[in-house]
Short mmCIF file of C-alpha atoms in Angstrom, two decimals:
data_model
loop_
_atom_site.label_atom_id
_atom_site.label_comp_id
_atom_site.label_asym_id
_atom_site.label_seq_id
_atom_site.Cartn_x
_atom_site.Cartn_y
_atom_site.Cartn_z
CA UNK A 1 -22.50 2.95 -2.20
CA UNK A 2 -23.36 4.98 -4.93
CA UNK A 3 -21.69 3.87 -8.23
CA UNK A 4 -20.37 6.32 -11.47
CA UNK A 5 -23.01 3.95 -13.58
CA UNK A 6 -25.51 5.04 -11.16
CA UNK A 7 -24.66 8.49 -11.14
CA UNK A 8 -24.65 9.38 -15.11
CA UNK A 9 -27.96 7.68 -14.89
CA UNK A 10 -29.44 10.11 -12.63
CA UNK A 11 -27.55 12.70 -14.64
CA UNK A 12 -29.28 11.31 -17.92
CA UNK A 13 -32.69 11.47 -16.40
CA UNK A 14 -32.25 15.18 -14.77
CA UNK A 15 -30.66 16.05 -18.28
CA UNK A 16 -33.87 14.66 -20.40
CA UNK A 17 -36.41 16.45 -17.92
CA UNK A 18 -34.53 19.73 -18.10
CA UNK A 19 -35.22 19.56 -21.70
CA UNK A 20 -38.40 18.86 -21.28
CA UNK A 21 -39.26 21.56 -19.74
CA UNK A 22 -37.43 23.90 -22.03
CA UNK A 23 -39.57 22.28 -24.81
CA UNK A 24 -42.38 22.50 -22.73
CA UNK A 25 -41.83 26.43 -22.09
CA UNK A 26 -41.18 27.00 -25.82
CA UNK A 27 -44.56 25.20 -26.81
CA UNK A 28 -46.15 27.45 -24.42
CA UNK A 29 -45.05 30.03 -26.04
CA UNK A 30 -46.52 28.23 -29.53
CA UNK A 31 -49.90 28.11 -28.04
CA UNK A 32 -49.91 32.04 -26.96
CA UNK A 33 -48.95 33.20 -30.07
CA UNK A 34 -51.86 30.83 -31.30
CA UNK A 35 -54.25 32.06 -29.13
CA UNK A 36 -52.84 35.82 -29.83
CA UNK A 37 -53.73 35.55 -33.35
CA UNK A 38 -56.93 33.84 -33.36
CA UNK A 39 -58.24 36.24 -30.45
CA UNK A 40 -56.55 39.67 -32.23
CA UNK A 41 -54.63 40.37 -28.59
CA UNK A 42 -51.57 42.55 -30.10
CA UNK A 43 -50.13 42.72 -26.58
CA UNK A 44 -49.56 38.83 -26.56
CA UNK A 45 -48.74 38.29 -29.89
CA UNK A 46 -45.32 40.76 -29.58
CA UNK A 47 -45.13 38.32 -26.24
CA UNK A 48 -45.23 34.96 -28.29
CA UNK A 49 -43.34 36.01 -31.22
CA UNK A 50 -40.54 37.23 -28.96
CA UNK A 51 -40.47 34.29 -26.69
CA UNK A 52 -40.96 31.92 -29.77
CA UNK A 53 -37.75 33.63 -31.68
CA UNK A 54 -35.81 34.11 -28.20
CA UNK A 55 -36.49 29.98 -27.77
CA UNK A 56 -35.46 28.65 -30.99
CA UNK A 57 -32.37 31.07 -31.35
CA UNK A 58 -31.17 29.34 -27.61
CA UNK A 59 -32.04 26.03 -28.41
CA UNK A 60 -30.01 26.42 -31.55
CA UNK A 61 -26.95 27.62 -29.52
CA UNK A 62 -27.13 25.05 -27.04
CA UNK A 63 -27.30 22.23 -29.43
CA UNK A 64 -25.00 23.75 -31.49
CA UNK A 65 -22.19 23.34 -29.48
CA UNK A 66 -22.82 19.25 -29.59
CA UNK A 67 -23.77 18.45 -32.70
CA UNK A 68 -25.66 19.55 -35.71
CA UNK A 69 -29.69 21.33 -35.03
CA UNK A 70 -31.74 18.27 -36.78
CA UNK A 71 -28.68 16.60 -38.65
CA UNK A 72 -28.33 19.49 -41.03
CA UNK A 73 -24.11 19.86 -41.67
CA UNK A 74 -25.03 23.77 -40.98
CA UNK A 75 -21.73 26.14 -40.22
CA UNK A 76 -19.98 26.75 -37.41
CA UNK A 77 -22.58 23.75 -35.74
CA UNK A 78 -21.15 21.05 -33.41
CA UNK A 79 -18.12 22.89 -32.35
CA UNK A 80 -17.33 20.23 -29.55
CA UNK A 81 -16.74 17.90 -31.97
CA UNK A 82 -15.17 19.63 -34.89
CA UNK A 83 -13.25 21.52 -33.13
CA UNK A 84 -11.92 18.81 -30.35
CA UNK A 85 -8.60 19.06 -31.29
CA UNK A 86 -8.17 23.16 -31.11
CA UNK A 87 -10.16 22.69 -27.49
CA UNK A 88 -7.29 20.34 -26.45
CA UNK A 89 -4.42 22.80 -27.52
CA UNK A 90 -6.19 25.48 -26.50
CA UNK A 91 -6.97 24.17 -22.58
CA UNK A 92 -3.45 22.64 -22.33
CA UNK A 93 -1.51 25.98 -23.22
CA UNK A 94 -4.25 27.53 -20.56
CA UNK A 95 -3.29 25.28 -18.24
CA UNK A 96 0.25 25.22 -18.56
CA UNK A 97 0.35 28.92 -18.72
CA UNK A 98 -2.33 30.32 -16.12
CA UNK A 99 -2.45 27.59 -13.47
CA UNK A 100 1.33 26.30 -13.43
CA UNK A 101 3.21 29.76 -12.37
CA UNK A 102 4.67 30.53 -9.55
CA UNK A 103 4.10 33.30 -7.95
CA UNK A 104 -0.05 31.61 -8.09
CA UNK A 105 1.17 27.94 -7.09
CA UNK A 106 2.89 29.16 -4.50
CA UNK A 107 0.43 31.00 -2.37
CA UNK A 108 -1.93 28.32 -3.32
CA UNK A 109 0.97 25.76 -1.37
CA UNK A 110 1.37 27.95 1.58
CA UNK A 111 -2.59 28.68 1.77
CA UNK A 112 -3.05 24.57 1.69
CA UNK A 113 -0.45 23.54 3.62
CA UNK A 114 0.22 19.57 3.06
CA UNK A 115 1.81 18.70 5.70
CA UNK A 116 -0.66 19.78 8.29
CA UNK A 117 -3.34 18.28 6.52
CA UNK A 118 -1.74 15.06 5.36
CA UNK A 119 -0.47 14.73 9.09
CA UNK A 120 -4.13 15.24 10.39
CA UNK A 121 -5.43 12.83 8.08
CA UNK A 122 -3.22 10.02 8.56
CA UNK A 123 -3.59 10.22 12.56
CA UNK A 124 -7.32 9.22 12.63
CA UNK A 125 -7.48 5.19 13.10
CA UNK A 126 -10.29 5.42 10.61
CA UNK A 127 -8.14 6.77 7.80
CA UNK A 128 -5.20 4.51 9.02
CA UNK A 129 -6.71 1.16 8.96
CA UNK A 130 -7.86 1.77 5.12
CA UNK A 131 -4.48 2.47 4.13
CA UNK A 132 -3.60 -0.32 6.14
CA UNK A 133 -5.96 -2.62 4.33
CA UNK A 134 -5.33 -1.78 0.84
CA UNK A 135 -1.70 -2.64 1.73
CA UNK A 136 -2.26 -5.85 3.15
CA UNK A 137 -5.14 -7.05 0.97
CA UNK A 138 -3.85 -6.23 -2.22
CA UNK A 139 -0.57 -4.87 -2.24
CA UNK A 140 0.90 -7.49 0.15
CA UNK A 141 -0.49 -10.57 -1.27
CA UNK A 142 0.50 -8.54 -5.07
CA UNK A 143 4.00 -8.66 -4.13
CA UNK A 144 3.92 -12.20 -3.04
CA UNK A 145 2.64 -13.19 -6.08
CA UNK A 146 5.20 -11.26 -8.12
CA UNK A 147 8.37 -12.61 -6.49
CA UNK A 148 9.42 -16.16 -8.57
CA UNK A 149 10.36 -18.59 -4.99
CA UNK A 150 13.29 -20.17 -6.53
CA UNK A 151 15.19 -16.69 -6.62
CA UNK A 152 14.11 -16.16 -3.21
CA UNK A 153 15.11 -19.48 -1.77
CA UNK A 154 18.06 -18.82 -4.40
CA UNK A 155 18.98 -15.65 -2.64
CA UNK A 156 18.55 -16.78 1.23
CA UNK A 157 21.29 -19.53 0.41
CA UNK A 158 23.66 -17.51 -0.65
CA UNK A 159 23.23 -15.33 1.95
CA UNK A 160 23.36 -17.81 4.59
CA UNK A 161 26.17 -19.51 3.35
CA UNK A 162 27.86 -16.34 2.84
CA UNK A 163 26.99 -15.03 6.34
CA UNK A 164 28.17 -18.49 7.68
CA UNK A 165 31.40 -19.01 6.13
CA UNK A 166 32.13 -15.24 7.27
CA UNK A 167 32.08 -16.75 10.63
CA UNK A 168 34.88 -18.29 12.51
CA UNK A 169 33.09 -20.41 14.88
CA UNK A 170 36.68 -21.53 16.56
CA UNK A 171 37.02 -18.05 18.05
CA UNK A 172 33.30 -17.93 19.09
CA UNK A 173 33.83 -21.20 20.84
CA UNK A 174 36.91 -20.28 22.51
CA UNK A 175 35.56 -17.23 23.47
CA UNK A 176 32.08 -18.65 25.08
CA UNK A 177 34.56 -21.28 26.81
CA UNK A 178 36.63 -18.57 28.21
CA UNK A 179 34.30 -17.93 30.94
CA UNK A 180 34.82 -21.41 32.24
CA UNK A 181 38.50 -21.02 33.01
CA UNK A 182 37.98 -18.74 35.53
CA UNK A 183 36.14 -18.62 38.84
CA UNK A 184 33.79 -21.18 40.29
CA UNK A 185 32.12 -21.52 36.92
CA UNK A 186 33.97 -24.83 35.78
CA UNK A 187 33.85 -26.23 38.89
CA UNK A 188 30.22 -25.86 39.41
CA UNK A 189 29.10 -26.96 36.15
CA UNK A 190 31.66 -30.42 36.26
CA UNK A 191 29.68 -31.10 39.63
CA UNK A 192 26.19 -30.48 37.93
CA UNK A 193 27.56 -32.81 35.65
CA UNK A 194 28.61 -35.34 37.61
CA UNK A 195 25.52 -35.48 39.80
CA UNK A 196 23.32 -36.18 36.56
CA UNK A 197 25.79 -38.71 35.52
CA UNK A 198 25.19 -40.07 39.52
CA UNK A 199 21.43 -39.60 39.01
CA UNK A 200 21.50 -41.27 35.88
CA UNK A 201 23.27 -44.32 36.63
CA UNK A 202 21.14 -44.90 39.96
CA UNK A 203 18.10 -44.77 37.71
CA UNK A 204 19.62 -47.16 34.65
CA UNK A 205 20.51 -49.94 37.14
CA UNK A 206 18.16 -52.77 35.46
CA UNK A 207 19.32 -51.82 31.77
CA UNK A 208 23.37 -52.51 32.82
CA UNK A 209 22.30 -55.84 34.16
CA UNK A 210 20.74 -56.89 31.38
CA UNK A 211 23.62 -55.37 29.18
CA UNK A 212 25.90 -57.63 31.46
CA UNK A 213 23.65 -60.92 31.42
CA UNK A 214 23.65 -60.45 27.70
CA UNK A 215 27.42 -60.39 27.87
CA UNK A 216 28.27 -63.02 30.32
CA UNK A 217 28.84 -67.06 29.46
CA UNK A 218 25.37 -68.87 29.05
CA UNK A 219 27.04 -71.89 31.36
CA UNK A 220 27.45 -69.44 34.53
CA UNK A 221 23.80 -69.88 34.61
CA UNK A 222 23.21 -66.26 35.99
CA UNK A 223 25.51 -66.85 39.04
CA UNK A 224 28.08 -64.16 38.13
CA UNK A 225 25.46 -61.44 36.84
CA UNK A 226 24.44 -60.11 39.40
CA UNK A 227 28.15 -59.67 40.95
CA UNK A 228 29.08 -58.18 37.64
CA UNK A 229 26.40 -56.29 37.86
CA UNK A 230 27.11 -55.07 41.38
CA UNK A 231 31.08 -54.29 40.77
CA UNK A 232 30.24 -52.39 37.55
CA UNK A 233 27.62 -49.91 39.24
CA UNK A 234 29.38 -49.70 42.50
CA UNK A 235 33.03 -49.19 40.61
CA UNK A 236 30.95 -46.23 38.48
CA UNK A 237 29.44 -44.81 41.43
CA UNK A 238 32.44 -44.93 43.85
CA UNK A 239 34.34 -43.01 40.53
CA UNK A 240 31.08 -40.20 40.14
CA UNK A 241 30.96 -39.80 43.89
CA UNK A 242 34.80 -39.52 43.92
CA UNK A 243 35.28 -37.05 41.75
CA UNK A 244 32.55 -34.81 43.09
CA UNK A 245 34.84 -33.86 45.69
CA UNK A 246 37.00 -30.68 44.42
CA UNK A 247 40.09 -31.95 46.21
CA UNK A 248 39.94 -35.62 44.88
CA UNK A 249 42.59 -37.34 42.56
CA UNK A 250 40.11 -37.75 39.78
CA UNK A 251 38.68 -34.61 40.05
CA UNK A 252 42.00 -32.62 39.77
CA UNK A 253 42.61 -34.80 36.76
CA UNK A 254 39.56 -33.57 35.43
CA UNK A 255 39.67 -30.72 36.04
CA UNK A 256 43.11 -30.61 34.34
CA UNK A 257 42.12 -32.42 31.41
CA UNK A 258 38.52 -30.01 30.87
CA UNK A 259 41.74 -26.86 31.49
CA UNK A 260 44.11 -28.56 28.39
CA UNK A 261 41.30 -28.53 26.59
CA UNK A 262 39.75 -25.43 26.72
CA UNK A 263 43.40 -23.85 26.73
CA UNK A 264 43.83 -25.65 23.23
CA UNK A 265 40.57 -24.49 21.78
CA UNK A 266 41.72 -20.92 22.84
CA UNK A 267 45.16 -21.00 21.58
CA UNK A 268 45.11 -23.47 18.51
CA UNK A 269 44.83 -22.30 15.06
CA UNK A 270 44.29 -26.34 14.54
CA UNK A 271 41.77 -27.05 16.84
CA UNK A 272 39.67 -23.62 16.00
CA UNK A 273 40.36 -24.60 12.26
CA UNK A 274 38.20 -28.08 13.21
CA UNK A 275 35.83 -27.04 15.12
CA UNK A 276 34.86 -24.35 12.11
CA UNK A 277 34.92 -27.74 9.83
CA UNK A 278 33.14 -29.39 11.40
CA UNK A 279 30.12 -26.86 11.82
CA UNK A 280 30.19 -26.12 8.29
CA UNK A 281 29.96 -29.81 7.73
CA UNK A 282 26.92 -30.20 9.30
CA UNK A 283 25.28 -26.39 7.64
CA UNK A 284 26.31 -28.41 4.26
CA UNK A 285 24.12 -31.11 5.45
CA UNK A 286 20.70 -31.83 3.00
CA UNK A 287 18.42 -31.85 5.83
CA UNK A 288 19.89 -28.12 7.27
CA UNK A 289 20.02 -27.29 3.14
CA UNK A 290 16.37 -28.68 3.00
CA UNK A 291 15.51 -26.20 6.51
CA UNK A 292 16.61 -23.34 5.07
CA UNK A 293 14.91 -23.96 1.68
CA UNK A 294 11.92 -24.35 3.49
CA UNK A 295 12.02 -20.97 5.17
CA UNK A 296 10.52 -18.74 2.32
CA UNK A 297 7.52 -20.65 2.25
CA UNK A 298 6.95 -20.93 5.98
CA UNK A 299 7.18 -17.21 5.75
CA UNK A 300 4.81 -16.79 2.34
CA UNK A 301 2.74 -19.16 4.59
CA UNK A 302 2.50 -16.94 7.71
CA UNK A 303 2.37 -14.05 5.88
CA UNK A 304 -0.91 -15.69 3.91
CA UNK A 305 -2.67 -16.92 7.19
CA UNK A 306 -2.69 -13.50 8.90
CA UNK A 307 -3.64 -11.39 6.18
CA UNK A 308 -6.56 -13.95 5.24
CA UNK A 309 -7.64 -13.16 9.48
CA UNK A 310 -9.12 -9.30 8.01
CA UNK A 311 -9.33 -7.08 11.08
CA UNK A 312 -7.41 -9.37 13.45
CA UNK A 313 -3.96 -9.58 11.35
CA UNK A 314 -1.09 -8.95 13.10
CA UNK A 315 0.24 -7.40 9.77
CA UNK A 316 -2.67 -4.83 8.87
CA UNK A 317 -2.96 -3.70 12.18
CA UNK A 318 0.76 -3.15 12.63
CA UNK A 319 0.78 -1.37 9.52
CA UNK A 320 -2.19 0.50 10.84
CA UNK A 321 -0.53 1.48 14.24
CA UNK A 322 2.50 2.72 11.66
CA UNK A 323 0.67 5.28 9.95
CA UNK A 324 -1.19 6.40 12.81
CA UNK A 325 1.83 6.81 14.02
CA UNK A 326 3.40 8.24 11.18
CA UNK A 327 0.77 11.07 11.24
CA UNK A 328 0.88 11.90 14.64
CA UNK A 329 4.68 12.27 14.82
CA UNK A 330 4.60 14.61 11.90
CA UNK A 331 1.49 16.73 13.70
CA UNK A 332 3.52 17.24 16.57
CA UNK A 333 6.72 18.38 14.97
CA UNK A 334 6.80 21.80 13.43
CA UNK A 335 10.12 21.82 12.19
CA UNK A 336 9.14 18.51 10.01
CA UNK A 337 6.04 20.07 9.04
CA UNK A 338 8.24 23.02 7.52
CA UNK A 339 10.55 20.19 5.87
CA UNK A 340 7.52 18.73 3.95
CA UNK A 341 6.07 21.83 2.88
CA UNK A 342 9.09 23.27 1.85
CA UNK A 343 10.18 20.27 -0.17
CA UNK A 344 6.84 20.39 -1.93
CA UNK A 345 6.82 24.35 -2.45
CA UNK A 346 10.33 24.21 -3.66
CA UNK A 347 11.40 20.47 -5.21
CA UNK A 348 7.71 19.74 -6.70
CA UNK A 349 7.20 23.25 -7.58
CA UNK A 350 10.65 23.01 -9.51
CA UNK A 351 9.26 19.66 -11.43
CA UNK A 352 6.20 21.25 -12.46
CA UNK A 353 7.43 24.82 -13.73
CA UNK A 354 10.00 23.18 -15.50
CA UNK A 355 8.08 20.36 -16.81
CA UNK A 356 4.70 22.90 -17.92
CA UNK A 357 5.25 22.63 -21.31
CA UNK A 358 5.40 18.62 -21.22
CA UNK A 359 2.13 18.70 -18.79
CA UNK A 360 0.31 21.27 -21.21
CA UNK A 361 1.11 18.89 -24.25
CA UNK A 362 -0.03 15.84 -22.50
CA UNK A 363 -3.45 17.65 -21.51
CA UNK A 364 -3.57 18.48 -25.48
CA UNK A 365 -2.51 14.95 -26.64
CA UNK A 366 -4.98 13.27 -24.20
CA UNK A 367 -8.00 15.37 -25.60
CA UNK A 368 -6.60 14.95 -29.08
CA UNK A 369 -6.89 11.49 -28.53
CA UNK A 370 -10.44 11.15 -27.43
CA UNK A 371 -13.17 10.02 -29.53
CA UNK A 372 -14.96 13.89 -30.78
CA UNK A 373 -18.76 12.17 -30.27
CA UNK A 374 -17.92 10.71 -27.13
CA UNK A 375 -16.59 13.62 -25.89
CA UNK A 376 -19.49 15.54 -26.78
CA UNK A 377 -21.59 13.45 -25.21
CA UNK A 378 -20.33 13.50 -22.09
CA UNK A 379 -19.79 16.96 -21.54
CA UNK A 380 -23.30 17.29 -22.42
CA UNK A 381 -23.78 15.14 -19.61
CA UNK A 382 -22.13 17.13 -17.12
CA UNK A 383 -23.08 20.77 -18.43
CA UNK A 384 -26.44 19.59 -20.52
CA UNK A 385 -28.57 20.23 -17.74
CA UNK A 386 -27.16 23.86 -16.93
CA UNK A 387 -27.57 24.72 -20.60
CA UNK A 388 -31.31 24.00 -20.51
CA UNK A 389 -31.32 27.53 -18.25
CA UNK A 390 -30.29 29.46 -21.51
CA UNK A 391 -33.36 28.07 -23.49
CA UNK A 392 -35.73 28.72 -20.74
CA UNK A 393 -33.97 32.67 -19.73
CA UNK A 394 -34.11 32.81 -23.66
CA UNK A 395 -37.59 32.18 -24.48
CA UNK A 396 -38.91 34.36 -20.81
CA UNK A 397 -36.58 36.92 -21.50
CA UNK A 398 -37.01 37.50 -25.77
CA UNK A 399 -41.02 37.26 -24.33
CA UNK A 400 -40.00 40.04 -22.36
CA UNK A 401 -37.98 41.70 -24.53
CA UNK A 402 -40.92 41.45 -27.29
CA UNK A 403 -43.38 43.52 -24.48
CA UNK A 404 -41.09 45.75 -24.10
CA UNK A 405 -40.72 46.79 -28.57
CA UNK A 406 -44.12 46.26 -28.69
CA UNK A 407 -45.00 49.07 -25.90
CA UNK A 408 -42.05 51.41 -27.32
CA UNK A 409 -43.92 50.96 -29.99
CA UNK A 410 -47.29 51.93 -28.82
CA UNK A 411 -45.97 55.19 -27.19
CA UNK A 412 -44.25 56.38 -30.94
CA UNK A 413 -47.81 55.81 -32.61
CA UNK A 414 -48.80 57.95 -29.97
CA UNK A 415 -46.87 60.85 -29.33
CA UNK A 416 -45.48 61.21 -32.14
CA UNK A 417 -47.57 59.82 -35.00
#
């Protein structure tokens, strides 16, 4: 990719040969006039002179206007310069006068049409995904950067505990348990219940007999465990198996206890009041406080990972898709189309008409402020090479010019003479 160092250099080098051959034309013109004199060839002589006087006179001009012909402080001589400051005034009040009115801005919006453009632009993936990737490359990872993590963490709890102590978890209880008064719903979740608790104790049979050999007399010597043992699972399993049956005596009383309670959750102020408790409790707990710190930089952390993936983040090319999409939803809506341009034919037209004055003073200011040298330099560098024409057109056309006297003259001393 071609670089702005690399271009003045090839502006520098098509600048020096330009005057080269401008020189080169005007030395040319030297050596005719030389070989005029020395040869007595009238005819080329009024050609040399007039070249030689048509050369000089440009290349005076030309370097006039950047600095002073051979160093001499002559007048009117490097007006760039000199006269930086009256160039700045002068463009600014140009500016704010000829290119910031109206009636010429505005058929200059409606010829250009932004939104059209913009819209067009935006829609091509190509266009998209380098938007997309300044954003997540530098403007992302900028942002991170900028944001201190102790306010963030700072500002998630508060707003967590805020959000949380907003809520009254008693009436979100009562009002997921709600379900389970009515209908087959209670009933078929005790029995799920029950036939884990079933499943459960089938499966734990070795770890109650050991609980019960730990617990019975050393002096039994074993003899009652495995009775214990026996009645205990047998006593659980008859009570499990028992109460799996809807119509059973234990499974009414159940059923009537799981009823009293849900009925108190739903109607006590109390028991809502400690259920809220005790959920706060455990939100105020270090290790949930310690969680919820920890969510910012999980986040910073994610955020990090998939940017540093390049053209497979999830981020970039979501952003990408965004704009893309952005553009084509604006292409395919006329009356948004007529939104955008209007707002910048009317609102931005507004800003600049009413702030020409400011824009024309801060186009003076800026070339006030420039170094007059500099300056000089570098429009030299951009026009130099253009300018070299004049020296060249001068010297060919005062050559020209000189044939021309010369032959005028020729007819006088011979008509008339």
């Amino acid at each position: 990719m071609e670089t702005n160092i690399d271009r003045d250099i090839a502006k520098v080098k098509a600048l020096k040969k330009m005057k080269r051959n401008a020189l080169g034309l005007l030395g040319i013109a030297v050596l005719l006039f030389l070989i005029a004199i020395y040869f007595k060839i009238p005819m080329l002589q009024a050609f040399s002179e007039a070249a030689m006087v048509g050369g000089i006179a440009d290349w005076f001009a030309v370097v006039a206007l950047f600095r002073h012909p051979m160093g001499i402080p002559i007048w009117h001589t490097a007006i760039i310069p000199t006269k930086k400051n009256e160039i700045g005034e002068n463009l600014g009040n140009f500016v704010s006068e000829e290119f910031l009115d109206r009636e010429k801005l505005e058929i200059k919006l409606d010829e250009f049409n932004f939104a059209t453009k913009a819209s067009e632009w935006l829609s091509h993936e190509e266009n998209a995904d380098k938007i997309a990737s300044v954003v997540a490359l530098n403007i992302v990872p900028g942002i991170l950067r900028t944001i201190k993590d102790e306010d963030v963490r700072k500002f998630i709890q508060v707003q967590f505990k805020e959000k949380i102590e907003g809520i009254n978890f008693g009436d979100w209880v009562a009002l997921a348990l709600e379900p389970l008064q009515k209908g087959n719903v209670k009933d078929q979740l005790l029995t799920n219940l029950l036939e884990v608790m079933s499943a459960e104790l089938t499966n734990n049979k070795d770890l109650i007999r050991k609980k019960v050999k730990a617990s019975t007399p050393f002096l039994s010597f074993g003899l009652a465990d495995k009775s214990i043992t026996e009645g205990v699972f047998n006593g659980l399993q008859d009570f499990l198996n028992e109460a799996k049956n809807p119509e059973s005596t234990v499974r009414l009383k159940i059923d009537e206890y799981v009823y009293n309670f849900l009925d108190k959750i739903k109607n006590s102020e109390e028991m809502r009041v400690k259920i809220n408790d005790m959920i706060l409790g455990f939100v105020g707990k270090k290790e949930v406080q310690d969680y919820i710190n920890g969510i910012w930089d999980e986040v910073k952390l994610s955020i990090t990972n998939d940017i540093n993936k390049g053209d497979d983040s999830s981020i970039k090319n979501n952003i990408a898709n965004l704009i893309q999409g952005f553009g084509n939803g604006i292409k395919e809506d006329p009356l948004m189309i007529d939104k955008i341009n209007n707002f910048i034919k009317n609102d931005l037209l507004s800003v600049l008409l009413n702030n020409k004055k400011v824009i024309g003073d801060l186009i003076s200011s800026t070339v006030k402020s420039w170094d007059g040298k500099e300056v000089s330099e570098k429009l030299e560098l951009e026009i130099g090479k253009d300018l070299q024409y004049i020296r060249i057109n001068g010297t060919l056309v005062g050559g020209v010019i000189g044939l021309v006297i010369y032959g005028v003259e020729q007819l006088y001393h011979y008509f008339i003479v």
